[in-house]
Short mmCIF file of C-alpha atoms in Angstrom, two decimals:
data_model
loop_
_atom_site.label_atom_id
_atom_site.label_comp_id
_atom_site.label_asym_id
_atom_site.label_seq_id
_atom_site.Cartn_x
_atom_site.Cartn_y
_atom_site.Cartn_z
CA UNK Z 1 -0.12 0.10 0.09
CA UNK Z 2 3.10 2.29 0.87
CA UNK Z 3 4.41 1.19 -2.29
CA UNK Z 4 1.43 2.25 -4.34
CA UNK Z 5 1.24 5.70 -2.63
CA UNK Z 6 4.81 6.37 -3.57
CA UNK Z 7 4.44 5.63 -7.22
CA UNK Z 8 1.35 7.61 -7.12
CA UNK Z 9 2.87 10.65 -5.74
CA UNK Z 10 6.01 10.81 -7.28
CA UNK Z 11 3.88 10.25 -11.01
CA UNK Z 12 1.34 13.35 -9.56
CA UNK Z 13 4.86 15.54 -8.45
CA UNK Z 14 6.44 15.06 -11.99
CA UNK Z 15 3.14 16.37 -13.70
CA UNK Z 16 3.00 19.48 -11.58
CA UNK Z 17 6.49 20.21 -11.94
CA UNK Z 18 6.10 19.78 -15.67
CA UNK Z 19 2.61 21.37 -16.17
CA UNK Z 20 3.40 23.97 -13.01
CA UNK Z 21 4.98 26.68 -15.39
CA UNK Z 22 2.62 26.64 -18.61
CA UNK Z 23 -0.42 26.69 -15.97
CA UNK Z 24 0.80 29.13 -13.99
CA UNK Z 25 1.27 31.37 -17.14
CA UNK Z 26 -2.09 30.60 -18.58
CA UNK Z 27 -3.34 31.81 -14.82
CA UNK Z 28 -2.01 35.63 -15.46
CA UNK Z 29 -2.26 35.67 -19.10
CA UNK Z 30 -6.16 36.27 -17.91
CA UNK Z 31 -5.27 39.24 -15.34
CA UNK Z 32 -3.40 42.35 -15.75
CA UNK Z 33 0.04 41.28 -13.84
CA UNK Z 34 2.87 42.13 -16.47
CA UNK Z 35 5.26 39.47 -13.87
CA UNK Z 36 4.10 36.30 -12.67
CA UNK Z 37 3.18 36.41 -9.06
CA UNK Z 38 1.74 39.83 -9.53
CA UNK Z 39 -2.01 40.12 -8.30
CA UNK Z 40 -4.10 42.39 -10.95
CA UNK Z 41 -7.34 42.39 -12.48
CA UNK Z 42 -8.80 39.91 -14.59
CA UNK Z 43 -8.93 41.00 -18.22
CA UNK Z 44 -8.23 39.86 -21.57
CA UNK Z 45 -6.37 42.72 -23.03
CA UNK Z 46 -3.60 39.65 -23.60
CA UNK Z 47 -6.01 37.96 -25.80
CA UNK Z 48 -7.29 41.31 -27.86
CA UNK Z 49 -3.37 42.24 -27.92
CA UNK Z 50 -2.75 38.71 -29.29
CA UNK Z 51 -5.74 38.76 -31.85
CA UNK Z 52 -5.43 42.35 -33.13
CA UNK Z 53 -1.62 43.15 -33.13
CA UNK Z 54 -0.82 42.81 -36.74
CA UNK Z 55 2.83 42.05 -36.42
CA UNK Z 56 2.12 38.96 -33.97
CA UNK Z 57 -0.93 37.37 -36.71
CA UNK Z 58 1.71 37.83 -39.73
CA UNK Z 59 4.16 35.94 -37.39
CA UNK Z 60 1.21 33.00 -36.09
CA UNK Z 61 0.17 33.03 -40.00
CA UNK Z 62 3.63 32.53 -41.59
CA UNK Z 63 4.53 30.15 -39.32
CA UNK Z 64 1.56 28.06 -39.94
CA UNK Z 65 1.77 28.61 -43.82
CA UNK Z 66 6.15 27.82 -43.72
CA UNK Z 67 5.11 24.57 -41.70
CA UNK Z 68 2.61 23.48 -44.17
CA UNK Z 69 4.48 24.25 -47.15
CA UNK Z 70 7.77 22.72 -45.70
CA UNK Z 71 5.96 19.65 -44.85
CA UNK Z 72 3.87 18.90 -47.82
CA UNK Z 73 7.31 19.57 -50.33
CA UNK Z 74 8.97 17.11 -47.19
CA UNK Z 75 5.86 14.90 -47.28
CA UNK Z 76 6.12 14.01 -50.84
CA UNK Z 77 10.17 13.91 -51.54
CA UNK Z 78 10.60 11.88 -48.58
CA UNK Z 79 7.72 9.55 -49.62
CA UNK Z 80 8.60 9.61 -53.91
CA UNK Z 81 12.32 8.33 -51.85
CA UNK Z 82 11.41 5.79 -49.79
CA UNK Z 83 9.70 3.99 -52.99
CA UNK Z 84 12.28 4.53 -55.00
CA UNK Z 85 14.54 3.16 -52.37
CA UNK Z 86 12.73 0.24 -51.61
CA UNK Z 87 12.72 -0.96 -54.94
CA UNK Z 88 16.15 -0.19 -55.92
CA UNK Z 89 19.24 -2.27 -55.83
CA UNK Z 90 20.58 -3.04 -52.34
CA UNK Z 91 24.07 -0.79 -52.51
CA UNK Z 92 21.40 2.86 -53.87
CA UNK Z 93 18.84 1.46 -50.96
CA UNK Z 94 21.59 1.50 -48.17
CA UNK Z 95 23.26 4.79 -49.86
CA UNK Z 96 20.01 6.52 -49.58
CA UNK Z 97 19.28 5.51 -45.96
CA UNK Z 98 22.70 6.34 -45.00
CA UNK Z 99 22.64 9.72 -45.93
CA UNK Z 100 18.81 10.33 -45.02
CA UNK Z 101 20.42 9.60 -41.81
CA UNK Z 102 22.46 12.68 -41.51
CA UNK Z 103 19.79 15.35 -41.12
CA UNK Z 104 18.21 13.02 -38.17
CA UNK Z 105 21.20 12.41 -36.38
CA UNK Z 106 22.92 16.19 -36.98
CA UNK Z 107 22.13 18.76 -34.44
CA UNK Z 108 20.06 21.72 -35.85
CA UNK Z 109 22.29 24.34 -35.73
CA UNK Z 110 25.17 22.76 -37.86
CA UNK Z 111 22.61 21.83 -40.42
CA UNK Z 112 20.99 25.15 -40.09
CA UNK Z 113 24.50 26.82 -40.27
CA UNK Z 114 25.51 24.88 -42.78
CA UNK Z 115 22.68 25.25 -44.95
CA UNK Z 116 23.15 29.20 -44.83
CA UNK Z 117 26.73 28.62 -45.99
CA UNK Z 118 25.45 27.01 -48.78
CA UNK Z 119 22.82 28.35 -50.14
CA UNK Z 120 23.22 32.01 -49.09
CA UNK Z 121 27.15 32.73 -48.56
CA UNK Z 122 28.38 30.40 -51.46
CA UNK Z 123 25.36 30.67 -53.86
CA UNK Z 124 24.00 33.84 -53.10
CA UNK Z 125 20.43 33.28 -53.19
CA UNK Z 126 18.95 36.03 -50.74
CA UNK Z 127 17.38 34.84 -47.58
CA UNK Z 128 14.59 37.14 -48.42
CA UNK Z 129 13.39 34.50 -50.99
CA UNK Z 130 12.63 32.08 -48.21
CA UNK Z 131 14.46 29.64 -50.21
CA UNK Z 132 16.93 28.90 -47.83
CA UNK Z 133 14.61 28.62 -45.30
CA UNK Z 134 12.43 26.70 -46.80
CA UNK Z 135 14.75 24.15 -48.72
CA UNK Z 136 16.53 24.35 -44.71
CA UNK Z 137 13.37 22.63 -43.03
CA UNK Z 138 12.38 20.77 -45.81
CA UNK Z 139 15.80 19.10 -45.63
CA UNK Z 140 15.10 18.90 -41.94
CA UNK Z 141 11.76 16.56 -41.98
CA UNK Z 142 12.21 15.02 -45.33
CA UNK Z 143 14.25 12.49 -43.82
CA UNK Z 144 11.54 11.71 -40.78
CA UNK Z 145 9.04 11.05 -43.41
CA UNK Z 146 11.10 8.76 -45.70
CA UNK Z 147 12.07 7.10 -42.33
CA UNK Z 148 7.81 6.79 -41.47
CA UNK Z 149 6.90 4.99 -44.78
CA UNK Z 150 10.03 2.55 -44.86
CA UNK Z 151 8.52 0.47 -42.34
CA UNK Z 152 4.76 0.50 -44.44
CA UNK Z 153 6.56 -0.33 -47.58
CA UNK Z 154 8.61 -3.26 -45.50
CA UNK Z 155 5.33 -4.57 -44.25
CA UNK Z 156 3.09 -4.35 -47.34
CA UNK Z 157 2.00 -7.30 -49.82
CA UNK Z 158 3.85 -6.58 -52.79
CA UNK Z 159 2.43 -9.37 -54.71
CA UNK Z 160 -0.64 -6.99 -54.37
CA UNK Z 161 1.21 -4.30 -56.97
CA UNK Z 162 2.35 -7.14 -59.87
CA UNK Z 163 -1.67 -8.68 -59.51
CA UNK Z 164 -2.78 -5.14 -60.49
CA UNK Z 165 -0.29 -5.10 -63.33
CA UNK Z 166 -1.34 -8.80 -64.03
CA UNK Z 167 -5.08 -7.19 -64.13
CA UNK Z 168 -4.03 -4.68 -66.92
CA UNK Z 169 -3.55 -1.56 -65.05
CA UNK Z 170 -0.75 0.61 -65.58
CA UNK Z 171 2.10 0.87 -63.00
CA UNK Z 172 1.60 4.29 -62.63
CA UNK Z 173 -2.15 3.53 -61.89
CA UNK Z 174 -1.59 -0.31 -59.84
CA UNK Z 175 1.23 2.34 -57.78
CA UNK Z 176 -1.77 5.28 -56.58
CA UNK Z 177 -4.20 2.49 -56.37
CA UNK Z 178 -2.67 -0.37 -55.10
CA UNK Z 179 0.95 0.88 -53.04
CA UNK Z 180 0.15 3.98 -51.64
CA UNK Z 181 -3.16 3.00 -50.03
CA UNK Z 182 -1.38 0.72 -48.01
CA UNK Z 183 1.82 3.27 -46.56
CA UNK Z 184 -0.94 5.91 -46.26
CA UNK Z 185 -0.81 5.52 -42.72
CA UNK Z 186 3.02 5.98 -43.03
CA UNK Z 187 2.84 9.01 -45.13
CA UNK Z 188 0.00 10.43 -42.80
CA UNK Z 189 2.29 10.24 -39.64
CA UNK Z 190 4.70 11.41 -41.44
CA UNK Z 191 3.57 14.89 -42.62
CA UNK Z 192 2.43 15.41 -38.75
CA UNK Z 193 6.15 14.81 -37.63
CA UNK Z 194 6.88 17.16 -40.24
CA UNK Z 195 5.17 19.58 -38.90
CA UNK Z 196 5.55 19.57 -35.84
CA UNK Z 197 8.98 19.45 -36.56
CA UNK Z 198 8.82 22.28 -38.50
CA UNK Z 199 6.42 24.18 -36.04
CA UNK Z 200 9.54 23.66 -33.19
CA UNK Z 201 12.27 24.59 -35.22
CA UNK Z 202 14.16 27.39 -33.89
CA UNK Z 203 18.13 26.96 -35.09
CA UNK Z 204 16.96 26.22 -39.03
CA UNK Z 205 14.96 29.48 -39.07
CA UNK Z 206 17.28 32.01 -37.72
CA UNK Z 207 20.30 31.06 -39.89
CA UNK Z 208 18.24 31.26 -42.90
CA UNK Z 209 15.15 33.15 -42.74
CA UNK Z 210 14.38 36.62 -44.00
CA UNK Z 211 15.59 39.34 -41.46
CA UNK Z 212 11.57 40.97 -41.80
CA UNK Z 213 10.07 37.23 -41.22
CA UNK Z 214 9.68 35.47 -37.85
CA UNK Z 215 8.67 32.60 -36.87
CA UNK Z 216 6.70 31.70 -33.14
CA UNK Z 217 9.80 30.35 -32.33
CA UNK Z 218 12.62 33.47 -33.64
CA UNK Z 219 10.25 36.00 -32.17
CA UNK Z 220 9.65 34.24 -29.31
CA UNK Z 221 13.40 33.92 -28.14
CA UNK Z 222 13.70 38.09 -29.44
CA UNK Z 223 11.08 38.89 -27.43
CA UNK Z 224 12.19 37.37 -24.19
CA UNK Z 225 15.71 39.35 -24.83
CA UNK Z 226 13.31 42.91 -25.31
CA UNK Z 227 11.72 44.97 -23.01
CA UNK Z 228 8.34 45.46 -24.59
CA UNK Z 229 6.05 44.10 -21.56
CA UNK Z 230 2.45 44.26 -23.67
CA UNK Z 231 4.26 42.16 -26.09
CA UNK Z 232 5.31 39.98 -23.21
CA UNK Z 233 2.01 39.32 -22.13
CA UNK Z 234 0.43 38.91 -25.18
CA UNK Z 235 3.00 35.63 -25.76
CA UNK Z 236 1.75 34.20 -22.16
CA UNK Z 237 -1.74 34.28 -23.95
CA UNK Z 238 -0.10 32.69 -27.48
CA UNK Z 239 1.08 29.80 -24.98
CA UNK Z 240 -2.18 29.37 -23.66
CA UNK Z 241 -3.65 29.39 -26.62
CA UNK Z 242 -1.30 26.69 -28.82
CA UNK Z 243 -1.36 24.48 -25.27
CA UNK Z 244 -4.98 24.66 -25.17
CA UNK Z 245 -5.20 23.76 -28.55
CA UNK Z 246 -2.47 20.81 -28.13
CA UNK Z 247 -5.03 19.36 -25.79
CA UNK Z 248 -7.73 19.22 -27.84
CA UNK Z 249 -5.77 17.44 -30.37
CA UNK Z 250 -4.51 14.58 -28.02
CA UNK Z 251 -8.31 14.40 -26.18
CA UNK Z 252 -9.49 14.04 -30.12
CA UNK Z 253 -7.04 11.83 -31.29
CA UNK Z 254 -7.20 9.33 -28.23
CA UNK Z 255 -11.07 9.15 -28.20
CA UNK Z 256 -10.72 8.23 -32.28
CA UNK Z 257 -8.00 5.87 -30.89
CA UNK Z 258 -10.51 4.38 -28.63
CA UNK Z 259 -13.44 4.23 -30.89
CA UNK Z 260 -11.71 2.43 -33.20
CA UNK Z 261 -10.37 -0.37 -31.34
CA UNK Z 262 -14.26 -0.55 -29.69
CA UNK Z 263 -15.35 -1.02 -33.38
CA UNK Z 264 -12.95 -3.44 -33.91
CA UNK Z 265 -13.75 -5.45 -31.18
CA UNK Z 266 -17.41 -5.57 -31.46
CA UNK Z 267 -16.92 -7.15 -35.54
CA UNK Z 268 -14.27 -9.18 -34.48
CA UNK K 1 10.17 5.14 -71.64
CA UNK K 2 9.72 2.26 -69.11
CA UNK K 3 8.28 3.21 -66.09
CA UNK K 4 10.42 2.45 -63.58
CA UNK K 5 9.00 2.58 -59.86
CA UNK K 6 12.77 2.88 -59.03
CA UNK K 7 12.95 6.45 -60.99
CA UNK K 8 10.62 7.39 -58.65
CA UNK K 9 13.23 7.99 -56.33
CA UNK K 10 15.31 10.67 -58.05
CA UNK K 11 13.60 13.49 -57.10
CA UNK K 12 14.50 12.60 -53.46
CA UNK K 13 18.13 11.50 -54.57
CA UNK K 14 18.92 15.22 -56.24
CA UNK K 15 17.40 16.57 -52.64
CA UNK K 16 19.62 15.04 -50.07
CA UNK K 17 22.55 15.55 -52.90
CA UNK K 18 22.08 19.38 -52.95
CA UNK K 19 20.76 20.35 -49.64
CA UNK K 20 22.01 17.38 -47.45
CA UNK K 21 25.20 16.29 -48.84
CA UNK K 22 26.22 19.61 -50.52
CA UNK K 23 25.70 21.66 -47.08
CA UNK K 24 28.51 19.69 -45.41
CA UNK K 25 30.91 19.22 -48.37
CA UNK K 26 31.10 23.11 -47.98
CA UNK K 27 31.20 23.23 -44.20
CA UNK K 28 34.67 21.08 -44.95
CA UNK K 29 35.97 23.85 -47.77
CA UNK K 30 35.10 26.42 -45.31
CA UNK K 31 36.50 25.19 -42.30
CA UNK K 32 39.85 24.11 -44.23
CA UNK K 33 40.45 27.75 -45.91
CA UNK K 34 40.94 31.00 -44.85
CA UNK K 35 39.37 34.06 -46.20
CA UNK K 36 41.40 33.96 -49.30
CA UNK K 37 40.16 30.32 -50.05
CA UNK K 38 43.82 28.93 -49.10
CA UNK K 39 43.61 26.10 -47.70
CA UNK K 40 45.01 26.22 -43.58
CA UNK K 41 44.71 24.38 -40.72
CA UNK K 42 44.68 27.68 -38.40
CA UNK K 43 40.74 27.02 -37.71
CA UNK K 44 41.63 23.82 -36.11
CA UNK K 45 44.50 24.55 -34.27
CA UNK K 46 43.17 27.86 -32.71
CA UNK K 47 40.29 26.06 -31.59
CA UNK K 48 42.35 23.78 -29.76
CA UNK K 49 44.70 26.23 -28.12
CA UNK K 50 42.50 28.98 -27.66
CA UNK K 51 41.60 28.23 -23.77
CA UNK K 52 38.08 29.98 -23.97
CA UNK K 53 36.70 27.52 -26.88
CA UNK K 54 38.83 24.62 -24.93
CA UNK K 55 36.75 25.84 -22.12
CA UNK K 56 33.53 26.44 -23.42
CA UNK K 57 34.01 22.35 -25.08
CA UNK K 58 34.50 21.20 -21.76
CA UNK K 59 32.10 23.58 -20.09
CA UNK K 60 29.14 22.29 -22.58
CA UNK K 61 29.92 17.86 -22.18
CA UNK K 62 29.90 19.36 -18.26
CA UNK K 63 26.35 20.79 -18.81
CA UNK K 64 25.57 18.28 -21.09
CA UNK K 65 26.63 15.10 -18.76
CA UNK K 66 24.84 16.89 -15.86
CA UNK K 67 21.70 17.14 -17.52
CA UNK K 68 21.53 13.47 -18.81
CA UNK K 69 21.72 12.56 -15.40
CA UNK K 70 19.27 14.92 -14.33
CA UNK K 71 16.72 13.76 -16.77
CA UNK K 72 17.97 10.12 -16.35
CA UNK K 73 17.19 10.24 -12.48
CA UNK K 74 13.73 11.51 -13.22
CA UNK K 75 12.27 9.49 -16.63
CA UNK K 76 13.17 6.16 -15.49
CA UNK K 77 11.42 5.74 -12.29
CA UNK K 78 8.30 7.89 -14.44
CA UNK K 79 8.61 5.11 -16.99
CA UNK K 80 9.01 2.93 -14.66
CA UNK K 81 6.55 3.24 -13.04
CA UNK K 82 3.89 3.87 -15.93
CA UNK K 83 4.95 1.09 -17.93
CA UNK K 84 4.98 -1.45 -15.02
CA UNK K 85 1.15 0.09 -13.84
CA UNK K 86 -1.76 -2.09 -14.35
CA UNK K 87 -3.95 0.89 -14.79
CA UNK K 88 -6.12 0.65 -18.07
CA UNK K 89 -5.29 4.75 -18.47
CA UNK K 90 -1.82 4.32 -18.59
CA UNK K 91 -1.56 5.32 -22.87
CA UNK K 92 -3.51 8.73 -21.55
CA UNK K 93 -0.81 9.00 -18.40
CA UNK K 94 2.16 8.52 -20.91
CA UNK K 95 0.18 11.15 -23.46
CA UNK K 96 0.11 13.86 -20.87
CA UNK K 97 4.34 13.21 -20.58
CA UNK K 98 4.73 13.47 -24.08
CA UNK K 99 2.12 16.06 -24.79
CA UNK K 100 4.81 19.08 -24.05
CA UNK K 101 6.69 18.10 -27.11
CA UNK K 102 3.96 19.62 -29.19
CA UNK K 103 3.73 23.10 -27.35
CA UNK K 104 6.56 25.20 -28.83
CA UNK K 105 9.89 25.10 -26.98
CA UNK K 106 10.36 28.74 -26.87
CA UNK K 107 6.81 28.92 -25.11
CA UNK K 108 7.90 26.53 -22.81
CA UNK K 109 11.25 28.06 -21.60
CA UNK K 110 9.24 31.25 -21.31
CA UNK K 111 6.85 29.53 -19.11
CA UNK K 112 10.01 28.13 -17.03
CA UNK K 113 11.76 31.83 -16.71
CA UNK K 114 9.19 33.24 -15.41
CA UNK K 115 9.02 30.69 -12.56
CA UNK K 116 12.48 30.89 -12.43
CA UNK K 117 12.74 34.71 -12.06
CA UNK K 118 10.07 34.51 -8.93
CA UNK K 119 12.11 31.94 -7.30
CA UNK K 120 15.63 33.05 -8.00
CA UNK K 121 14.98 36.63 -8.39
CA UNK K 122 18.04 37.85 -10.59
CA UNK K 123 18.55 34.25 -13.27
CA UNK K 124 21.79 35.75 -13.91
CA UNK K 125 23.16 34.03 -10.46
CA UNK K 126 22.80 30.78 -11.15
CA UNK K 127 23.75 30.37 -14.90
CA UNK K 128 24.85 26.44 -14.62
CA UNK K 129 21.91 25.69 -12.55
CA UNK K 130 19.80 27.26 -14.33
CA UNK K 131 21.12 25.66 -17.91
CA UNK K 132 20.77 22.49 -16.10
CA UNK K 133 17.23 23.41 -15.10
CA UNK K 134 16.03 24.28 -18.59
CA UNK K 135 17.62 21.82 -20.78
CA UNK K 136 16.08 18.84 -19.00
CA UNK K 137 12.79 21.21 -18.33
CA UNK K 138 12.92 20.85 -22.38
CA UNK K 139 14.12 17.26 -22.89
CA UNK K 140 13.00 15.49 -20.63
CA UNK K 141 9.71 13.52 -22.33
CA UNK K 142 12.61 12.79 -25.05
CA UNK K 143 14.30 10.76 -22.33
CA UNK K 144 11.04 9.42 -20.93
CA UNK K 145 9.45 7.50 -24.06
CA UNK K 146 12.09 5.59 -25.16
CA UNK K 147 12.36 4.04 -21.58
CA UNK K 148 8.33 3.01 -21.45
CA UNK K 149 8.28 1.84 -24.71
CA UNK K 150 11.16 -0.37 -23.52
CA UNK K 151 9.93 -1.64 -20.56
CA UNK K 152 6.27 -1.83 -21.49
CA UNK K 153 7.64 -4.03 -24.22
CA UNK K 154 9.08 -6.77 -21.57
CA UNK K 155 8.19 -9.58 -21.46
CA UNK K 156 6.21 -9.63 -18.11
CA UNK K 157 7.22 -13.77 -18.12
CA UNK K 158 11.09 -13.17 -17.18
CA UNK K 159 10.34 -11.10 -14.12
CA UNK K 160 7.81 -13.78 -12.85
CA UNK K 161 10.25 -16.30 -13.66
CA UNK K 162 12.83 -14.62 -11.43
CA UNK K 163 10.43 -14.20 -8.91
CA UNK K 164 9.64 -17.97 -9.15
CA UNK K 165 13.16 -19.00 -8.79
CA UNK K 166 13.35 -16.98 -5.82
CA UNK K 167 14.42 -13.29 -6.71
CA UNK K 168 12.96 -10.78 -4.63
CA UNK K 169 11.40 -7.85 -6.19
CA UNK K 170 14.28 -5.41 -5.98
CA UNK K 171 16.61 -8.66 -7.26
CA UNK K 172 14.57 -9.17 -10.26
CA UNK K 173 14.30 -5.35 -10.86
CA UNK K 174 18.18 -5.25 -10.83
CA UNK K 175 18.73 -8.70 -13.01
CA UNK K 176 16.20 -8.51 -15.21
CA UNK K 177 13.67 -5.06 -15.70
CA UNK K 178 17.41 -2.92 -15.31
CA UNK K 179 19.85 -4.64 -18.03
CA UNK K 180 16.72 -5.03 -20.65
CA UNK K 181 16.23 -2.02 -20.40
CA UNK K 182 19.33 -0.49 -21.71
CA UNK K 183 18.64 -0.16 -25.04
CA UNK K 184 15.79 2.80 -23.87
CA UNK K 185 18.32 4.07 -21.28
CA UNK K 186 20.93 4.36 -24.31
CA UNK K 187 18.11 5.85 -26.88
CA UNK K 188 16.90 8.61 -24.51
CA UNK K 189 20.61 9.01 -23.35
CA UNK K 190 21.29 9.74 -26.91
CA UNK K 191 18.27 11.75 -27.72
CA UNK K 192 19.42 14.46 -24.60
CA UNK K 193 23.28 14.52 -24.37
CA UNK K 194 23.56 15.91 -27.93
CA UNK K 195 21.13 18.97 -28.02
CA UNK K 196 21.76 19.81 -24.71
CA UNK K 197 25.46 20.29 -26.65
CA UNK K 198 24.49 22.37 -29.01
CA UNK K 199 20.78 23.36 -28.16
CA UNK K 200 22.42 27.09 -26.95
CA UNK K 201 19.24 29.10 -27.38
CA UNK K 202 18.14 27.70 -23.77
CA UNK K 203 20.62 28.99 -22.35
CA UNK K 204 19.70 32.78 -24.18
CA UNK K 205 16.76 32.63 -23.32
CA UNK K 206 17.20 32.00 -20.10
CA UNK K 207 19.62 35.46 -19.64
CA UNK K 208 22.51 33.00 -19.42
CA UNK K 209 26.17 34.19 -20.57
CA UNK K 210 27.71 31.52 -20.42
CA UNK K 211 28.73 29.53 -23.48
CA UNK K 212 27.89 25.91 -24.72
CA UNK K 213 29.29 24.54 -28.32
CA UNK K 214 26.29 25.76 -29.78
CA UNK K 215 26.80 29.29 -28.96
CA UNK K 216 30.45 29.50 -30.75
CA UNK K 217 28.40 29.03 -34.05
CA UNK K 218 25.83 31.49 -32.79
CA UNK K 219 28.40 34.16 -32.23
CA UNK K 220 30.53 33.22 -35.18
CA UNK K 221 27.53 33.40 -37.37
CA UNK K 222 26.76 37.06 -36.00
CA UNK K 223 30.17 38.24 -36.61
CA UNK K 224 30.41 36.92 -40.52
CA UNK K 225 33.20 34.58 -39.90
CA UNK K 226 32.08 31.62 -41.47
CA UNK K 227 35.28 30.20 -41.65
CA UNK K 228 35.62 29.43 -37.77
CA UNK K 229 32.00 28.79 -37.49
CA UNK K 230 32.38 26.09 -39.84
CA UNK K 231 35.48 24.38 -37.98
CA UNK K 232 32.70 24.54 -34.81
CA UNK K 233 30.19 22.98 -36.68
CA UNK K 234 32.63 20.07 -38.44
CA UNK K 235 33.97 19.34 -34.35
CA UNK K 236 30.29 19.01 -33.27
CA UNK K 237 29.88 16.80 -36.47
CA UNK K 238 32.44 14.90 -35.74
CA UNK K 239 31.48 13.96 -32.01
CA UNK K 240 27.98 13.30 -33.26
CA UNK K 241 29.47 10.91 -35.48
CA UNK K 242 31.54 9.29 -32.49
CA UNK K 243 28.55 9.41 -29.67
CA UNK K 244 26.45 7.26 -32.80
CA UNK K 245 28.57 5.16 -33.47
CA UNK K 246 29.42 4.60 -29.43
CA UNK K 247 25.60 4.04 -28.96
CA UNK K 248 24.42 2.95 -31.91
CA UNK K 249 21.68 5.04 -31.72
CA UNK K 250 19.95 6.74 -34.96
CA UNK K 251 17.53 3.93 -36.12
CA UNK K 252 14.05 5.12 -37.55
CA UNK K 253 12.38 4.62 -33.96
CA UNK K 254 14.98 7.28 -32.09
CA UNK K 255 13.76 9.63 -34.85
CA UNK K 256 10.05 8.78 -33.99
CA UNK K 257 10.81 9.53 -30.42
CA UNK K 258 12.40 13.09 -31.99
CA UNK K 259 9.12 14.20 -33.44
CA UNK K 260 6.84 12.74 -30.31
CA UNK K 261 5.52 10.52 -32.35
CA UNK K 262 3.10 8.02 -30.69
CA UNK K 263 0.88 8.09 -34.16
#
């Protein structure tokens, strides 16, 4: 009994440590306080500020568009790469996989810095063109798409593709009609991974982004160094909004997964 | 032209050559040349003779080691308790521990900074402690998840067998569970140690003026010193390679952990 209490106590303590900062920040985001621990009147001004300040709105929208764009690119490239590699001879296939590991194990600082040197310093591509930024984030996340598609290809029933060809389907049609559906779950989770990587990226963005463009990460990092208190507290509101969105997505995913397993059980 | 499934990989192959191999080659070139484009070892010898840069290397190894130990001490019991509990809700509980990964790190560190400021007053007084706390807070899920995944897949009958053969709980844990969870620990350590040497933005955000290896790249970048920065990046790359070879990490599963993938 004693042991059980200890265990529960430890888990609760850990959860408190992890969530206390986020929840305390959320509480003060609904007040006029400019510092944690100041008890002022409740107010929604931080949220009004967050959604009406053009600079903040552009920054959030820009981050989302960048994440979407680089993730779509990464998903297409990574999926095609995985399919190509899967059907290639062994030497080629292992070459793909080796090079694919580089951005995965490399430090983001190194990836971002080397990207900046090649594209901006050597090739002279302007950062304002967004090309270095998009290429950099795509290079970071495409390998993760490759890695999440590959196991699905290996599990796939390869005779179905042959069967489709035997039945007269053109290779392209067989690919889209037979192969892609079988690896779809890998493509989707690869895409989700790419989105999270892009949203959380700081280093690639800071080394390759146009000077006038900011992602949430670069904006928040610069804001913590500055002294604009109204912007600072508006970011508390942003933190709270993102927290709530993440909670909703996670709860939704859990309910969805449970419903799926329930219906599977009923069918069985 | 005959359709070949192999050829579908060509765009990605070109992409990898251009944006993964290309930058590394350029990094090599810049690291071993000077401003006039002549071959030089200056950047390398400078790094290993300057007490400041050497100090930074050892300091960042220390920060990374202490952070890793902190993360491990907090993560192992958490992962163990969750993985071995008979609760039906344990998948929800582990989700709670992983969820912070999906909240932008800069916002999480902002929250931590406000709390630490409230407790400590001036963050500048405890740079080392704050670095370790900040990194531990940031990287904790990366340690919990792989350890949890390893323990939860352990064959429970092995532990029962150990107990049937007369081992008590402690002994069964030390002789069976702990050794079998080593792969998860190794994977977690590699997910924490390397970022803790390079992720200098956590330090920056906590008003820290101490330098780790990553900060050196940042400062060379701000000074437009591409050659010096490339050498630091190359040294980091070498450290990463050595570390990856030793731990044999970087598998597909590890990469899933990085994205917080429970999908």
